[in-house]
Structures are given as C-alpha cells and as structure tokens.
CSV table of C-alpha atoms and ligand atoms in Angstrom, one decimal:
chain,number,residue,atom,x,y,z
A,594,UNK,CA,-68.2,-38.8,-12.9
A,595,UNK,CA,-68.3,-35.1,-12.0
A,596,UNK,CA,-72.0,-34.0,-13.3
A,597,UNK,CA,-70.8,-30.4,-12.9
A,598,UNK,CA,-68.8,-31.1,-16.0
A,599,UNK,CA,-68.7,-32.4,-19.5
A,600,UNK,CA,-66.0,-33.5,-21.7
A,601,UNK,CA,-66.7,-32.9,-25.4
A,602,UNK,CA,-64.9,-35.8,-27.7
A,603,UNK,CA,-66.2,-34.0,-31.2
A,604,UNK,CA,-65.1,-30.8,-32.1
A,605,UNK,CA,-68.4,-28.4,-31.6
A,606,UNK,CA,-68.3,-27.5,-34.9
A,607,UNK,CA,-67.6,-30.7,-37.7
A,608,UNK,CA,-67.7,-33.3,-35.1
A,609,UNK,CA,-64.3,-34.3,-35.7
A,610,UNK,CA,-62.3,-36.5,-32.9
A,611,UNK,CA,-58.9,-34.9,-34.5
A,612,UNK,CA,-58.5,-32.8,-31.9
A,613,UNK,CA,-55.3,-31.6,-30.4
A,614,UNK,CA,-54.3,-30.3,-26.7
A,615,UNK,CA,-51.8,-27.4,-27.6
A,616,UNK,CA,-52.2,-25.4,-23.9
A,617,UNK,CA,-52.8,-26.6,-20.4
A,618,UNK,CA,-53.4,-23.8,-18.2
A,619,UNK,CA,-54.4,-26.5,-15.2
A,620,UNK,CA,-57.5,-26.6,-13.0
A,621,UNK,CA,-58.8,-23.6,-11.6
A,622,UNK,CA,-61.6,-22.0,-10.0
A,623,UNK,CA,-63.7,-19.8,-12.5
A,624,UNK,CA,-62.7,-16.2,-13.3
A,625,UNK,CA,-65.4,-14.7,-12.0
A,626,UNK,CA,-66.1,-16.4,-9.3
A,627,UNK,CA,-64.9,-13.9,-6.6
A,628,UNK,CA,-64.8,-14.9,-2.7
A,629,UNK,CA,-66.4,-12.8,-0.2
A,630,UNK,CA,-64.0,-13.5,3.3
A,631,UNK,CA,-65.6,-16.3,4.9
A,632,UNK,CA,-65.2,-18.4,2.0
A,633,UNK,CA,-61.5,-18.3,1.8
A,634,UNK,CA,-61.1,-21.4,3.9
A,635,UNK,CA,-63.8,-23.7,2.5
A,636,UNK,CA,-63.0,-25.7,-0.6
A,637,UNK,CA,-63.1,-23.9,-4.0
A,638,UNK,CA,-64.1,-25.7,-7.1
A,639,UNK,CA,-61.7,-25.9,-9.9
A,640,UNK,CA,-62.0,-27.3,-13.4
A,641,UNK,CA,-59.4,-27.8,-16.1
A,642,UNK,CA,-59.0,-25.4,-18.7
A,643,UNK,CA,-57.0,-26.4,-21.3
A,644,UNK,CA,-57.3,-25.5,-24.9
A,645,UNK,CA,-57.7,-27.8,-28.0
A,646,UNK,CA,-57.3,-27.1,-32.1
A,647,UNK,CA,-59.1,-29.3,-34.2
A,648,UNK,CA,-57.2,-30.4,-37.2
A,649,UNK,CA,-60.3,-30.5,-39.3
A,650,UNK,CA,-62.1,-27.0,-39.2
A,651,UNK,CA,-59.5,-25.3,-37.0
A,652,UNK,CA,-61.8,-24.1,-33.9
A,653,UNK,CA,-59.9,-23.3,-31.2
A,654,UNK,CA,-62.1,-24.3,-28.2
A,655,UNK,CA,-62.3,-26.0,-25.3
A,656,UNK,CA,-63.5,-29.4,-24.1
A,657,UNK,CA,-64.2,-29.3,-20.5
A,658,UNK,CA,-67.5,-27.5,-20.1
A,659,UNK,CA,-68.9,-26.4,-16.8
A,660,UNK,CA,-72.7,-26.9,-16.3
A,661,UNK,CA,-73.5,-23.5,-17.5
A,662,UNK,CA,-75.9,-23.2,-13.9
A,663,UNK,CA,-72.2,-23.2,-12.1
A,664,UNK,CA,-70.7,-21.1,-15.1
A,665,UNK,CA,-72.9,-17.8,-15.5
A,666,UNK,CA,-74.1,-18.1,-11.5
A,667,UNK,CA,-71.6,-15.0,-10.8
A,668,UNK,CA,-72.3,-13.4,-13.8
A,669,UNK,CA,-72.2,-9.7,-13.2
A,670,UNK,CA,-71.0,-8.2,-16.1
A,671,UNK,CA,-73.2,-5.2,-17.6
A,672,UNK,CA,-72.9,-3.6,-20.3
A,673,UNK,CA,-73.6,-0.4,-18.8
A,674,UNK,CA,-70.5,-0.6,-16.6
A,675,UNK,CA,-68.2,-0.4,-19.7
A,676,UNK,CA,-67.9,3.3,-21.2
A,677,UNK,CA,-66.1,2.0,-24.1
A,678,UNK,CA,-68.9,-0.8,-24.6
A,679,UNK,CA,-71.4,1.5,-24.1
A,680,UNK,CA,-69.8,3.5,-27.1
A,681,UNK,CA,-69.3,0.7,-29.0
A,682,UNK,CA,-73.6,-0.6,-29.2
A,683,UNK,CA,-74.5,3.0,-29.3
A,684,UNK,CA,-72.0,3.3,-32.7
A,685,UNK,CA,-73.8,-0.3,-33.9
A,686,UNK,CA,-77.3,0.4,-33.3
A,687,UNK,CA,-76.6,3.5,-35.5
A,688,UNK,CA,-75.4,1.0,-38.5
A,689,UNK,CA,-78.6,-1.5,-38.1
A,690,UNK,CA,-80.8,1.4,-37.8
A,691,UNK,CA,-79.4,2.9,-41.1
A,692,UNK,CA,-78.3,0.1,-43.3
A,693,UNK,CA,-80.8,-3.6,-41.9
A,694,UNK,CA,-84.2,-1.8,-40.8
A,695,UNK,CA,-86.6,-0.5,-43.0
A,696,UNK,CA,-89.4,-0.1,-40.9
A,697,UNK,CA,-90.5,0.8,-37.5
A,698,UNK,CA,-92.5,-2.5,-37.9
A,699,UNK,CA,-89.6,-4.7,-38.4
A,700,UNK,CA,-88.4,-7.1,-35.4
A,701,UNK,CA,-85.0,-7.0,-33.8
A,702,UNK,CA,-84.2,-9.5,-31.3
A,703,UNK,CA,-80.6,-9.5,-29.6
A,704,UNK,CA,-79.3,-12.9,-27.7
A,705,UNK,CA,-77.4,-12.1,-24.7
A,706,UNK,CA,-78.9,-9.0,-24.4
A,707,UNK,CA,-77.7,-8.2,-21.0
A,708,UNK,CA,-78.7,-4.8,-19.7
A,709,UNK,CA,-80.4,-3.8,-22.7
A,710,UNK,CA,-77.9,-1.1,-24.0
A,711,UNK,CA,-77.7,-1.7,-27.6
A,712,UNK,CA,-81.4,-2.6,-28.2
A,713,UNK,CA,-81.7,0.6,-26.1
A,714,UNK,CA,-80.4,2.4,-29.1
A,715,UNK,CA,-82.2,0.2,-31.8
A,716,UNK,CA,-86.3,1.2,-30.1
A,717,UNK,CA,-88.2,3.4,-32.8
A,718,UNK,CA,-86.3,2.1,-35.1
A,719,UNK,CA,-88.0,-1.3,-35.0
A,720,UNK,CA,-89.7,-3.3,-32.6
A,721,UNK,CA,-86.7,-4.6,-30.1
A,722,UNK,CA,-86.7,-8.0,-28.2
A,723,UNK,CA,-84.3,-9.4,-25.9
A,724,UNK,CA,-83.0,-12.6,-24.6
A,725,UNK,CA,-81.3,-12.5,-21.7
A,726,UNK,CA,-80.9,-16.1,-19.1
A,727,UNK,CA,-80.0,-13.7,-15.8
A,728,UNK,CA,-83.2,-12.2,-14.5
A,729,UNK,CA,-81.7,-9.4,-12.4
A,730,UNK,CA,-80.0,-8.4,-15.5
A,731,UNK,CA,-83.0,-8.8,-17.8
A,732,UNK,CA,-84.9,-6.6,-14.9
A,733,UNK,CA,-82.6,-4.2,-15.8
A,734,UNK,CA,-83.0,-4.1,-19.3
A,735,UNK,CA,-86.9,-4.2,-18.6
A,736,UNK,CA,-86.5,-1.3,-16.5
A,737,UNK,CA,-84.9,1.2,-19.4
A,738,UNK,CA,-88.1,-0.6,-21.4
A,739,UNK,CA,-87.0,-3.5,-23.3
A,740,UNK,CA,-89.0,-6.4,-23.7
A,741,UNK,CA,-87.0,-9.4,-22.5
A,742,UNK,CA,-87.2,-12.8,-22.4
A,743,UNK,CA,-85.4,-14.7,-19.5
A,744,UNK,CA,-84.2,-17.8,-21.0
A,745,UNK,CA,-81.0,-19.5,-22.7
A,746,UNK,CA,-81.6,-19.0,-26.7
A,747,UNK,CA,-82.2,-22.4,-28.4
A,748,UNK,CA,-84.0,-23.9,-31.2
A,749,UNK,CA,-87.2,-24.7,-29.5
A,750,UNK,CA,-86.9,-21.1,-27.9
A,751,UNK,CA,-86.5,-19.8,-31.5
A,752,UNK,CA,-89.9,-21.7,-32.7
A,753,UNK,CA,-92.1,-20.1,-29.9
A,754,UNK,CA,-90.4,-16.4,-30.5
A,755,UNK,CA,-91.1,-16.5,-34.3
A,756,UNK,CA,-95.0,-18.1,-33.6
A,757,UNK,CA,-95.2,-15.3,-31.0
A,758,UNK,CA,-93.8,-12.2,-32.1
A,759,UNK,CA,-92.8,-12.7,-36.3
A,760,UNK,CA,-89.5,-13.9,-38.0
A,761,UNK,CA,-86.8,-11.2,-37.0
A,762,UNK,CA,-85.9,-8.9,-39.8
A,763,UNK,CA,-82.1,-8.3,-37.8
A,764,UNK,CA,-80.9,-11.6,-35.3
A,765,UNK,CA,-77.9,-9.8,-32.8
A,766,UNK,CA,-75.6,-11.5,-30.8
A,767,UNK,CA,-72.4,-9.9,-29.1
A,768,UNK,CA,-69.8,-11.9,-27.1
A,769,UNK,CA,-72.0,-14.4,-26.8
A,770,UNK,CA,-71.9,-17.2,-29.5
A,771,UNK,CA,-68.1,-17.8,-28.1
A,772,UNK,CA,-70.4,-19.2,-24.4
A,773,UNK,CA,-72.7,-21.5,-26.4
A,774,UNK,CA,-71.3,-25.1,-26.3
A,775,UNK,CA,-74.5,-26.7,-29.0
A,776,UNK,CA,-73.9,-24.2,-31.4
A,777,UNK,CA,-75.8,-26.1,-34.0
A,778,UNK,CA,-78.6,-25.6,-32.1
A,779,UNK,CA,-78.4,-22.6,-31.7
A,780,UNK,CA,-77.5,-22.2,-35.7
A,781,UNK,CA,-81.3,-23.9,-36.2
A,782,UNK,CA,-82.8,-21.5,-34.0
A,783,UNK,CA,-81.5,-18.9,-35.9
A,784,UNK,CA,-82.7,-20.2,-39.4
A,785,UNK,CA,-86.0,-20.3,-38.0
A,786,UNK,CA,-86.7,-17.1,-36.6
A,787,UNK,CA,-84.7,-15.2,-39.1
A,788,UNK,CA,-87.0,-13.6,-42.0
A,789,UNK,CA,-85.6,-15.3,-45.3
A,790,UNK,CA,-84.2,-11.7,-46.3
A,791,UNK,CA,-83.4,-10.9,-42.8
A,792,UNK,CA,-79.3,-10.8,-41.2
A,793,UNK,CA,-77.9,-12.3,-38.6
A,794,UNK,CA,-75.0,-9.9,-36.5
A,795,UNK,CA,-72.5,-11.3,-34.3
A,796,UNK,CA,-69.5,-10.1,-32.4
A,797,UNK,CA,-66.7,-12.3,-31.1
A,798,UNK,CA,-63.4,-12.2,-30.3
A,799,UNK,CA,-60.9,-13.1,-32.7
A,800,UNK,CA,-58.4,-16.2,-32.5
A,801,UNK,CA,-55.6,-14.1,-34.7
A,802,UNK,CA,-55.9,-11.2,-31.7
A,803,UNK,CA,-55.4,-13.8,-29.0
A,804,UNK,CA,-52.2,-16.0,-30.7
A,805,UNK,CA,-51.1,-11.9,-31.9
A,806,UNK,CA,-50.8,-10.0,-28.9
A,807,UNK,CA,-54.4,-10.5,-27.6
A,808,UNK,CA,-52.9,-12.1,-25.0
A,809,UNK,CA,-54.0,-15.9,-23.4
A,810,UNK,CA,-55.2,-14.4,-20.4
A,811,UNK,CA,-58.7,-14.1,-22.6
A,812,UNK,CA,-59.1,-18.0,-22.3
A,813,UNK,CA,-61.4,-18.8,-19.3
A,814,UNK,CA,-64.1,-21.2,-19.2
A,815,UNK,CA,-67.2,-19.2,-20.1
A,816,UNK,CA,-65.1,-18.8,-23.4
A,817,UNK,CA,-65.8,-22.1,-25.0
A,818,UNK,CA,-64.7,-21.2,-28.6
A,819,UNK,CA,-62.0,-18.8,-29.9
A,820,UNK,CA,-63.0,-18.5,-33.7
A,821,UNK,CA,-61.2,-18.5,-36.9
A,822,UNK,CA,-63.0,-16.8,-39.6
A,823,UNK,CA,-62.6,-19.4,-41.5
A,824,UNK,CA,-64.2,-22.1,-38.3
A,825,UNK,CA,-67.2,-20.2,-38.6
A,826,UNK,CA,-67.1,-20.4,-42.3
A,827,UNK,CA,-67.2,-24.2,-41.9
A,828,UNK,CA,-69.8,-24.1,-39.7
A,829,UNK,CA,-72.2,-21.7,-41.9
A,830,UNK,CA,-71.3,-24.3,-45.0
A,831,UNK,CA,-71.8,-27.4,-42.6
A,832,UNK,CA,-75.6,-25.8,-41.1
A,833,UNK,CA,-77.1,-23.9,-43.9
A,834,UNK,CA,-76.4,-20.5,-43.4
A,835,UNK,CA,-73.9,-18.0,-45.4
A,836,UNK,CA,-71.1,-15.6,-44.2
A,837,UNK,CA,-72.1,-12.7,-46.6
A,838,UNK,CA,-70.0,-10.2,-44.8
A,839,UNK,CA,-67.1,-9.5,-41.9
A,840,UNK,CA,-65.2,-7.1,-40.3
A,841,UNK,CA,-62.2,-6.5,-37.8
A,842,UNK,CA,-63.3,-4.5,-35.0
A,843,UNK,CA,-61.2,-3.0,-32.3
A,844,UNK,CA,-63.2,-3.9,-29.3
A,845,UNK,CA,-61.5,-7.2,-26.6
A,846,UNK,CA,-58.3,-6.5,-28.1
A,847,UNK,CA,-59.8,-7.1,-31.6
A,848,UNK,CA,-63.2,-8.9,-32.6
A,849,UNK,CA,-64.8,-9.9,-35.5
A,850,UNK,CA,-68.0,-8.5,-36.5
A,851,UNK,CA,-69.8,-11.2,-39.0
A,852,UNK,CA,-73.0,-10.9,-41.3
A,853,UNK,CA,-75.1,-14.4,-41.9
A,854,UNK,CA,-77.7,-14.6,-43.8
A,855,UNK,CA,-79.7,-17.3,-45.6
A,856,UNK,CA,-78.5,-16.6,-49.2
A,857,UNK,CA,-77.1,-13.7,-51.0
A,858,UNK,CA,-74.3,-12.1,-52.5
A,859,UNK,CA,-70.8,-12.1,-50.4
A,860,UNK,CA,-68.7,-9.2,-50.1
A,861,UNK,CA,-64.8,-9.4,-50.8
A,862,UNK,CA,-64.5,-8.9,-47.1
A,863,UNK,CA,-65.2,-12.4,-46.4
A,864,UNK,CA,-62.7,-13.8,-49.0
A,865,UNK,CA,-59.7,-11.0,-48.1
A,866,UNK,CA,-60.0,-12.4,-44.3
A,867,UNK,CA,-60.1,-15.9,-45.2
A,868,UNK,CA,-56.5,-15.4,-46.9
A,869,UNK,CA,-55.2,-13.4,-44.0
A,870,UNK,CA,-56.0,-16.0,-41.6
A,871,UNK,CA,-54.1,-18.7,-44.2
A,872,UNK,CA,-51.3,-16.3,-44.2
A,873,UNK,CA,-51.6,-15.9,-40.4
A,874,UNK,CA,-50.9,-19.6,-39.9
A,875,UNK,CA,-54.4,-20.1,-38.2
A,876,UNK,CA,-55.1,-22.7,-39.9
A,877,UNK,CA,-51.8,-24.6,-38.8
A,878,UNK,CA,-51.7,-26.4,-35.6
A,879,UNK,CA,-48.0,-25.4,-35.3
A,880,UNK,CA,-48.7,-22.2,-34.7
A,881,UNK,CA,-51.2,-22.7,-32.2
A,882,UNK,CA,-47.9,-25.1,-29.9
A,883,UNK,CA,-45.7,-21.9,-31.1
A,884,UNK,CA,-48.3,-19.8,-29.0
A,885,UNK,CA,-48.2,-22.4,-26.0
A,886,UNK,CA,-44.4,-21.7,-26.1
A,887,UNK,CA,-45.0,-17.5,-26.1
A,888,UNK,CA,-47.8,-17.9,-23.2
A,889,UNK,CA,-44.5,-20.0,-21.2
A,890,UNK,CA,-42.2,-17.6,-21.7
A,891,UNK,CA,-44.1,-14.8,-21.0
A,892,UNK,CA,-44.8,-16.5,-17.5
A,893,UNK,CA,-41.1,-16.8,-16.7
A,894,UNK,CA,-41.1,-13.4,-17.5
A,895,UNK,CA,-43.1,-11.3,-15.5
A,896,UNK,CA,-42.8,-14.3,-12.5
A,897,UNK,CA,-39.0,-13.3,-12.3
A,898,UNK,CA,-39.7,-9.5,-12.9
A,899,UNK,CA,-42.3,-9.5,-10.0
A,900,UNK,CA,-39.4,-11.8,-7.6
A,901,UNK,CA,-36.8,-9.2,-8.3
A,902,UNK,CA,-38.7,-6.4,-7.4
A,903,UNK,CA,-40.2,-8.2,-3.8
A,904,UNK,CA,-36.6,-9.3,-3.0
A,905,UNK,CA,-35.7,-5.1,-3.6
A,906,UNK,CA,-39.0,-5.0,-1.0
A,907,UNK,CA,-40.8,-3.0,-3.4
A,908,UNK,CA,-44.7,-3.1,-3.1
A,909,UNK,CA,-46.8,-4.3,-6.0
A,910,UNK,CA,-50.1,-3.6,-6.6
A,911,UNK,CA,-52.8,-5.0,-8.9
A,912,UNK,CA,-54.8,-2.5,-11.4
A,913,UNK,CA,-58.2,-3.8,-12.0
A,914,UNK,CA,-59.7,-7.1,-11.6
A,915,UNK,CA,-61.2,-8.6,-14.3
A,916,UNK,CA,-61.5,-12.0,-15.1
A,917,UNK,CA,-58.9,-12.2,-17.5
A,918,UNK,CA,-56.8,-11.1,-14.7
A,919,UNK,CA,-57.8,-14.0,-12.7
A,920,UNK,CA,-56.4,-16.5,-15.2
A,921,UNK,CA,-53.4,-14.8,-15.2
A,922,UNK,CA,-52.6,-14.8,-11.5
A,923,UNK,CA,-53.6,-18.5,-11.3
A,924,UNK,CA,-51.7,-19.9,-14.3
A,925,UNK,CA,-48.4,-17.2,-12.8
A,926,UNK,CA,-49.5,-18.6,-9.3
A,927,UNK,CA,-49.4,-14.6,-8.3
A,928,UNK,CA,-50.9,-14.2,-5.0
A,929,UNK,CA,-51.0,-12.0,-2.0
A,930,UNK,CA,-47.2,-12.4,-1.0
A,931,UNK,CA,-46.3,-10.4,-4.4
A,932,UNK,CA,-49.9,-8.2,-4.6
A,933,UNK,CA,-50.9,-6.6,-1.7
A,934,UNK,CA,-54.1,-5.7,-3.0
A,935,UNK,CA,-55.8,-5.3,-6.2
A,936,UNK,CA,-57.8,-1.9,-7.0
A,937,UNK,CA,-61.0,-2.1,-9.1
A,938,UNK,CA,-63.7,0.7,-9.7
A,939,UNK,CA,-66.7,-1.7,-9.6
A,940,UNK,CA,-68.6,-1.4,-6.2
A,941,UNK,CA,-69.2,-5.4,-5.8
A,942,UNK,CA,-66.1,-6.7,-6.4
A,943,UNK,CA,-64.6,-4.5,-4.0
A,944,UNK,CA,-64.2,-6.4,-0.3
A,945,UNK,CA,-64.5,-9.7,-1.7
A,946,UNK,CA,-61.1,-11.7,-2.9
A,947,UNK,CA,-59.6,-13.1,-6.4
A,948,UNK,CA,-60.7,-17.0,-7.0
A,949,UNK,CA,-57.5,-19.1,-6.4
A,950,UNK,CA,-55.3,-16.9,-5.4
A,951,UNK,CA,-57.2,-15.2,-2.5
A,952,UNK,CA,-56.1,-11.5,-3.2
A,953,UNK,CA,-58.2,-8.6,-1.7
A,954,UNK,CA,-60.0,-6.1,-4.3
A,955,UNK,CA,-60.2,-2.5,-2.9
A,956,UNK,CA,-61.7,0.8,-3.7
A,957,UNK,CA,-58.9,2.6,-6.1
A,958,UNK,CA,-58.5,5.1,-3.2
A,959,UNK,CA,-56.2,2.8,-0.9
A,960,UNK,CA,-53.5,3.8,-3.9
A,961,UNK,CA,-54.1,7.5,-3.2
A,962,UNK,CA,-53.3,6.8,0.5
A,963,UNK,CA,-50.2,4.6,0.0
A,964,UNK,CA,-48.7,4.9,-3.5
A,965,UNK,CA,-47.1,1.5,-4.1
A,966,UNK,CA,-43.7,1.4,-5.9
A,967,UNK,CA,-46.0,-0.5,-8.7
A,968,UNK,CA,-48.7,-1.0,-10.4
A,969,UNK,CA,-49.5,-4.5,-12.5
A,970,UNK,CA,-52.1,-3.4,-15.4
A,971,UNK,CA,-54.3,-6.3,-15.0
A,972,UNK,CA,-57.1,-4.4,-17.3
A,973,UNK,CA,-54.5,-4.0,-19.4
A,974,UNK,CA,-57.0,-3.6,-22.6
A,975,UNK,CA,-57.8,0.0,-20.6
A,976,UNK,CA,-54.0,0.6,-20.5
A,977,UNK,CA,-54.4,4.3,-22.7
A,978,UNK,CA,-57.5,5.3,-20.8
A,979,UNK,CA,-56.1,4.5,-17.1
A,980,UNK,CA,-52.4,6.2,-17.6
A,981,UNK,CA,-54.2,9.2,-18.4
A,982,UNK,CA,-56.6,8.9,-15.5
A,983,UNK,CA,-53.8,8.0,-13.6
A,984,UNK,CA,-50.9,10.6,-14.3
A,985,UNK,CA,-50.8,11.7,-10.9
A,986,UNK,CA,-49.2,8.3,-9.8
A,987,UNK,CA,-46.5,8.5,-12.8
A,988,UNK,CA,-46.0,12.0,-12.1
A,989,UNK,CA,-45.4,10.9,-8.6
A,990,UNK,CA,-42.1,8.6,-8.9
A,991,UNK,CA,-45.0,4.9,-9.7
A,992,UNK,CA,-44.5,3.0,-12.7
A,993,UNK,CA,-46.9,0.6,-14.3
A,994,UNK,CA,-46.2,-2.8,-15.1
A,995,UNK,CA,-47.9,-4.6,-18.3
A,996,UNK,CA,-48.4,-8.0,-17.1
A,997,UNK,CA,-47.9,-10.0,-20.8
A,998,UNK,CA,-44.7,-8.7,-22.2
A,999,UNK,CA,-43.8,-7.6,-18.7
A,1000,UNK,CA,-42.8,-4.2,-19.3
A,1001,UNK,CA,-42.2,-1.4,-16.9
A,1002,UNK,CA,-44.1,1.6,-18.6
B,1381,TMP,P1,-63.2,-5.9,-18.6
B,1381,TMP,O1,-61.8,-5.9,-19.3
B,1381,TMP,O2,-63.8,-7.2,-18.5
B,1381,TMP,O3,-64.1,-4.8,-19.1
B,1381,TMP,O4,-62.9,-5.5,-17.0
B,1381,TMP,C1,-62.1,-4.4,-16.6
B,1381,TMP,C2,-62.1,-4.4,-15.1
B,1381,TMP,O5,-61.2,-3.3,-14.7
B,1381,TMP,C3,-63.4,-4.1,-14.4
B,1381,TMP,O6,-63.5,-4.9,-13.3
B,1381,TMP,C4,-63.3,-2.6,-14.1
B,1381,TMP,C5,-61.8,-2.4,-13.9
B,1381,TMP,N1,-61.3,-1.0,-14.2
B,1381,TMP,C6,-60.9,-0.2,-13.1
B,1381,TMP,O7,-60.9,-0.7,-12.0
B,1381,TMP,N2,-60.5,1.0,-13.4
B,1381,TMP,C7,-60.5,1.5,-14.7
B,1381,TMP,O8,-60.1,2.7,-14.9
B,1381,TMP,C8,-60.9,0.7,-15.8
B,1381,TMP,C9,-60.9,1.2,-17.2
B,1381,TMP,C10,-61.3,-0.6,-15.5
C-alpha cells in the first residue's frame, strides 16, 4: 500500500460509509506542483482525485488524501501576492476589530495564517497570534511582527496555546478548514482554546458556487471538503459547537463566511441559507451526477473549440497559471501542442512548467512581443480585472477565451 496516501471509508464529518463517487477527474499530479526543466523526464507522481457526496450529511469531499508532507511541500501561495485578498482581510480585520474585540488585551489567533496579512490588520486591536505549518511563510509573517507559531493546528496544539497564551476571545480561519482531513480534531481544539463567550470565524468556499458556475476546476487535492452550509451544520450539532451566524461572500467565486460559537442566540441568516441550499438541490445526490454531466460537457466543449482553432493554425495562449488551471488542463488533457505557453505575473512560477501537462509559464511580456490570435483565461476569477489591464491586446485584433463555458469574449 501507497503510504503517501490514504483512503477515507467514513465520511469526515458523521462517519457515514453512504458515500457516493459522483466525479472522477482521474490521477494526476498535484496542482501546484510545478516542474522546473530537468524534471520533465523523471517520473511524476499522481494521485486520484475523484469526488464523493455522502448521503447522510451531504459533504462533498474527497477520499484519497495525500500525506499532507507531499501535499503543502510546494505551497507558495501568500496572501500578500493577491490584491483582491489583500483587500478582502484588510475589509475583515475592520469588522473583528469593531464588532468581536473589546479590548486591546483580548487574544486573536488565526489558523493558516500565512503571511500574516489579516492579523496584520487586527495588532492594537488585541493581542494577535498565528499558526502557520510553512516556516518560510511564518518568517514572513514574523517579519511584518506577528507572533507565529510553526505547526499544523490540532487539539493537543490548542491545549498548549490556551495554557500558554489565554483562551482566544476571536478563533480565525480562512481557506483553510476545507485542507484539514480530522476535522473533529480540529473542532476540539477549537472548543478548548476558544473563551466560552468568544467566536470562531471561518471562510470557505461554497459547494452551491462550485455546482453554480464556480466552476469544477476548484477541486484539487489540498481541497479535501467542499461544504454545504448545512454539512457544517451537522458537524457543529454532531461536536458541540453552534452556527450562530453566516454569510455569502464574494471572494473564490463565492465563499461562505460562518460564526461558531459555544452557545447563543442564531441569527435568521443561518436558517434563510439552510433553505436556499434545500431549494438548491444540495442536499440531493442527483444534482451533484447532474454537475458530473455539466463538468463533461463543458470538456467537449472547449476541447473541440481549442481543435478548431489549431487546425485554422491559430496560436493559443494560456493567461495565468494557477492551480485551478492545472486541473483543468489535465482533466481537458490540454498541453503544449494547443498552448504554446502560459503567461503568469508571479516571479517563481515563471521558467518552470505545468504538472502533467508540461507547459512553460513565462513572464506576461512574451504576449507583448508576439500577440497570439488567443488568450485561454485560466485565472478566470480575475477575468474583469485582466481585460481591463489587458485592453491593449483586444484593442489589437486578440480575443479571450473563458475556459468553462468556452466562450470567445
Ligand atoms: P489564484 O486564482 O489562485 O489567486 O491565482 C491566480 C494566478 O493568476 C496567479 O498565479 C497569478 C496569475 N495572475 C496573472 O498572471 N496576471 C493577473 O493579472 C492576475 C490577476 C493573476
């Protein structure tokens, strides 16, 4: 058996066996697990990634778990690097601050606190504490002068925090609880290093955006769970905590913003998503097989939009690499013979080549040299932004393709 991964039987969340494969996107290598040249012909690991519904408490998740050591070795992403993140923690902090801190006493410790940007905004307002596994990017969060902790956030973790610092008055998390495979560890941790009147704020992205037109590319295997509002419910009923309130947030394609706390009064938030997500059909494992169908079609889509435009020899050209844009050209099998390149502003993916499909990423400037006849909006959640950056190329004869309903814009 492959120790670099695990196959869960029980759903993460009720420990139900009821579970039911509605998308098989195959094996492949891990989205962020970009090549630098002299690895393109040594062998590349690839694990499944296919996505199950449980029938019980509807999480959409998967089962095939990479040892998290293998999973977050490439991780790179900063919070930093994203204006519209950056935007986004600066708008939160200003909510904590105002409505969940009362003194400059009062503890704040943020799981996953990467780079250190939101608890950036949150110091003065109470004491701030991250939790961050990578060290280089807890360095960097120690280097704007947050306190960090380099370590994975569980239980035992939470016991030595609260002994050592105090119980936090305000418990943060932000696209990370979706990573965490024992969440109900991590649910324990939380009740014991959260003060009794203190909140616990989490971001994640929201299953209803991804079956909508969120789009499937999303699903890669450091997401382990794409979350219902009512799932988490289940699993705040199931380990002792409450959903008190919630809220739809435009940030991944849409997220959900949820207030826990240990008791106290819920707000008709909680209750009016609830019943959207009924009416959504989330709760349905139809719908989920009606979204396997969408994700096939779209496929045949684009595939024979991109094959009619190489057999007119027109040059294609990929528009930032992220890693949703690497399960998307594996599960399309898109590769160098239909992108020549793919152009992305971040300095250290640039020279090195997509994972399974072996394309180069360049400096955006190659485009300024040779227009191509198109451009594939990989970052496609950036789509506004980079056709106004990029009115030049429009203005110039390009045209920009959306990669999931495969429309020339
Ligand atoms: P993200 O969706 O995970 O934030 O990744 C977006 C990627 O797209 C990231 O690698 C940066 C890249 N990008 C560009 O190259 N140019 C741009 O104008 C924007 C907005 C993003």
């Amino acid at each position: 058996m492959d120790k670099t991964i695990i196959k869960n039987k029980n759903c993460r969340i009720c420990s139900s066996q009821d579970m039911t494969l509605f998308l098989s996107l195959g094996e492949m290598p891990l989205a962020n697990a970009f090549l630098a040249k002299k690895e393109l012909t040594k062998p590349e690991p690839a694990f499944p990634l296919d996505v199950y519904f449980c029938k019980n408490c509807s999480l959409v998740q998967l089962c095939d778990i990479v040892d998290p050591k293998i999973l977050f070795k490439n991780y790179t992403y900063l919070t930093s690097a994203s204006r519209p993140l950056v935007k986004h923690f600066v708008d939160l902090s200003k909510e904590v601050a105002d409505n969940f801190l009362q003194s400059a006493s009062d503890l704040v410790v943020e799981i996953g606190s990467n780079d250190g940007v939101l608890l950036g905004g949150l110091k003065g307002h109470g004491q701030v504490l991250g939790i961050e596994p990578d060290e280089k990017i807890a360095d960097l969060a120690r280097n704007r002068g947050i306190r960090t902790l380099t370590n994975f956030f569980t239980s035992s973790l939470a016991e030595k925090v609260a002994k050592e610092f105090d119980k936090a008055n305000v418990i943060l998390a932000n696209n990370v609880v979706a990573h965490i495979n024992d969440l109900k560890d991590v649910f324990d941790g939380i009740k014991v290093l959260l003060a009794d009147d203190g909140v616990f704020i989490f971001e994640v992205h929201w299953v209803g955006n991804l079956i909508g037109d969120g789009g499937f590319d999303q699903i890669y295997h450091e997401h382990l769970s794409y979350f219902s509002l009512n799932a988490l419910n289940k699993a705040a009923d199931l380990w002792g905590l409450k959903i008190v309130d919630v809220k739809k947030i435009p940030i991944h394609g849409q997220s959900l913003r949820v207030y826990m706390k240990k008791t106290g009064e819920v707000l008709n938030s909680v209750e009016q998503l609830l019943e959207e997500e009924g009416e959504l059909g989330l709760l349905k494992e139809s719908t989920y097989h009606d979204f396997a169908q969408k994700v096939k079609r779209s496929k045949d889509s684009l595939v024979s939009l991109l094959m009619g435009l190489k057999e007119q020899n027109k040059t294609i050209v990929g528009y930032g690499a992220p890693a949703k844009g690497n399960t998307l050209l594996n599960y399309y099998a898109i590769d160098g013979e239909v992108l020549d390149c793919i152009i992305d502003t971040t300095p250290f993916k640039q020279g090195l080549y997509t994972p399974g499909t072996h394309i180069p990423v360049l400096a955006p400037e190659v485009i300024k040299k040779q227009p191509p006849d198109y451009l594939l909006l990989l970052a496609w959640n950036y789509a506004e932004q980079i056709i106004e950056k990029e009115k030049w190329y429009l203005e110039s004869g390009g045209k920009f393709i959306h990669p999931l309903n495969a429309v020339i814009l």
